[in-house]
Short mmCIF file of C-alpha atoms in Angstrom, two decimals:
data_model
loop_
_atom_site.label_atom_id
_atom_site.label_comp_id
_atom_site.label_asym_id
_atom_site.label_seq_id
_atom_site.Cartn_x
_atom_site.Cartn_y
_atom_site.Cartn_z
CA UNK A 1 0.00 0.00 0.00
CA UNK A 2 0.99 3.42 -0.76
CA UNK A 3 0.29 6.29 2.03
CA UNK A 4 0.50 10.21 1.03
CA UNK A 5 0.57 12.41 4.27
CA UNK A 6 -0.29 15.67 3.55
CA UNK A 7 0.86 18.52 5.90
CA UNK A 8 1.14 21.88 6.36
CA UNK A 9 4.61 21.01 8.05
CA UNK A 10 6.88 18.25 8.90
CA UNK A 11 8.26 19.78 12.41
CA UNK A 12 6.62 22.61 13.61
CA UNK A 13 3.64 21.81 15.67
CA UNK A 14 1.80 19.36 17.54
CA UNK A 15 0.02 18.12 14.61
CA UNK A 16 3.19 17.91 12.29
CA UNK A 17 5.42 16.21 15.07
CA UNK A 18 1.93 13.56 14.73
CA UNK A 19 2.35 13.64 11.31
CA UNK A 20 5.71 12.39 11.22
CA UNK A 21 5.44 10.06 13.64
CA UNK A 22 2.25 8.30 11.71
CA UNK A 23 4.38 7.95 8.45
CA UNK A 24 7.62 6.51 10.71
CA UNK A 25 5.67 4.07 11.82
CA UNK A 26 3.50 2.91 9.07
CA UNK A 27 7.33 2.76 7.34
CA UNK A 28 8.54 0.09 10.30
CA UNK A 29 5.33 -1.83 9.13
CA UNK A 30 6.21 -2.09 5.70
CA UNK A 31 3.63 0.63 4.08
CA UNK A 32 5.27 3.08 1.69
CA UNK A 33 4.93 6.56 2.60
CA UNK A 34 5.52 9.77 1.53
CA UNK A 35 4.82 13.34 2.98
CA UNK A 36 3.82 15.89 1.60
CA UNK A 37 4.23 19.27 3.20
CA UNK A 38 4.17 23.15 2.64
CA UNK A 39 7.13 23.77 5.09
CA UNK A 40 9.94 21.27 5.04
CA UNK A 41 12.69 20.91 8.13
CA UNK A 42 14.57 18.11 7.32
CA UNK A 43 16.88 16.51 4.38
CA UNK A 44 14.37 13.12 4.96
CA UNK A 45 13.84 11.69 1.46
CA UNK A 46 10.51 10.38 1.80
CA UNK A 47 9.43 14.19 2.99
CA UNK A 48 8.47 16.12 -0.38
CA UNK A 49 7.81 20.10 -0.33
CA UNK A 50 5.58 21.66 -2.32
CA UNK A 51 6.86 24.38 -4.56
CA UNK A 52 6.84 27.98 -2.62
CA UNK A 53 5.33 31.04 -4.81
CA UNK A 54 4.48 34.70 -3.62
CA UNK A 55 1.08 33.43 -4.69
CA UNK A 56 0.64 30.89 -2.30
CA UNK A 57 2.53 33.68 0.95
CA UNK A 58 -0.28 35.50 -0.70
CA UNK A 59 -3.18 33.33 -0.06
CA UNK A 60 -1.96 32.40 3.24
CA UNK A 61 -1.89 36.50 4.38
CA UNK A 62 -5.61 36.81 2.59
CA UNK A 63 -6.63 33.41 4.64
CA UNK A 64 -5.77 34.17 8.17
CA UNK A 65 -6.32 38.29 7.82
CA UNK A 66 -10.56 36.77 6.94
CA UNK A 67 -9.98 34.17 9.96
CA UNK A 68 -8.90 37.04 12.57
CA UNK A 69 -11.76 39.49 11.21
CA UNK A 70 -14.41 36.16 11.67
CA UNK A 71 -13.30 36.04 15.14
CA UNK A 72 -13.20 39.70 15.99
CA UNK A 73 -8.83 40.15 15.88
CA UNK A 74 -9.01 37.80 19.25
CA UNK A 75 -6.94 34.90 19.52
CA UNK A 76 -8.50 33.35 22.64
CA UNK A 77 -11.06 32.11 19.95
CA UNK A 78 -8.29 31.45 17.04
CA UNK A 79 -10.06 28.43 15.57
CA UNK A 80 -13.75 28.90 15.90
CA UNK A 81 -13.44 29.70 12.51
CA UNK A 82 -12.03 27.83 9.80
CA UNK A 83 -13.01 29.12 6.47
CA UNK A 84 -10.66 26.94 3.82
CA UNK A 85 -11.37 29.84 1.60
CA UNK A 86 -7.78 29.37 0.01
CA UNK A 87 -4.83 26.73 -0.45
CA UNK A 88 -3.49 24.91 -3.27
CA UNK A 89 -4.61 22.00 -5.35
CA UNK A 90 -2.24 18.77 -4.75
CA UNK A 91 -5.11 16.07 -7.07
CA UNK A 92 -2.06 17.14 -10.18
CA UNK A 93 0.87 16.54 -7.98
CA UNK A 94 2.63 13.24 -8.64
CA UNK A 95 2.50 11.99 -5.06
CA UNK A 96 -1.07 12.58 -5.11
CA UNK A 97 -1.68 10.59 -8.15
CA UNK A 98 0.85 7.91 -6.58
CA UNK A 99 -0.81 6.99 -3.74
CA UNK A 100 -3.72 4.54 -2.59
CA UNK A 101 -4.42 6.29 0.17
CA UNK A 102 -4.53 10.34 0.98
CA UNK A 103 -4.19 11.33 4.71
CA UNK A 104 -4.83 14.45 5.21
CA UNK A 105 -3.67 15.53 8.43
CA UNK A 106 -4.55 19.32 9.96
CA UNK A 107 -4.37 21.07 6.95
#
């Protein structure tokens, strides 16, 4: 079987440091896996980035500037709202078309 972990990142975080863990772990129980991430830490070859564009800072800036005016600029109440009004398609990327199985995980 072939796993695709998709990340925002491969380190930073309590969901990321999860992240990684899942795919070392399937990988001990002989499952391929790959990651595939937004912000990349480590030299690990099964850990792929995605490509960085000013587009993408872009979307991110437009994405959490609509989540901070949704919850009234207080971060006491940071995820109450989760809009997913921008990101970046990954169905083209080759890992994604790779892969039996897509895990998305906090995205």
């Amino acid at each position: 079987m072939k796993v695709l972990i998709v990340s925002t990142s491969e380190r930073v975080g309590g969901a990321a440091i999860a992240a990684s863990r899942l795919a070392q772990a399937l990988q001990r129980n002989g499952v391929q896996v790959r990651m595939l991430v937004r912000d990349k830490q480590t030299v690990l070859p099964y850990v792929v980035q995605l490509p960085s564009s000013w587009l993408h800072k872009l979307r991110f800036l437009w994405e959490r500037l609509c989540i901070f005016l949704a919850n009234g600029f207080r971060r006491d109440v940071l995820f109450r709202a989760s809009l997913a009004n921008t990101g970046v398609d990954i169905t083209c990327h080759p890992l994604f078309q790779w892969a039996d199985v897509v895990h998305l995980h906090w995205v």
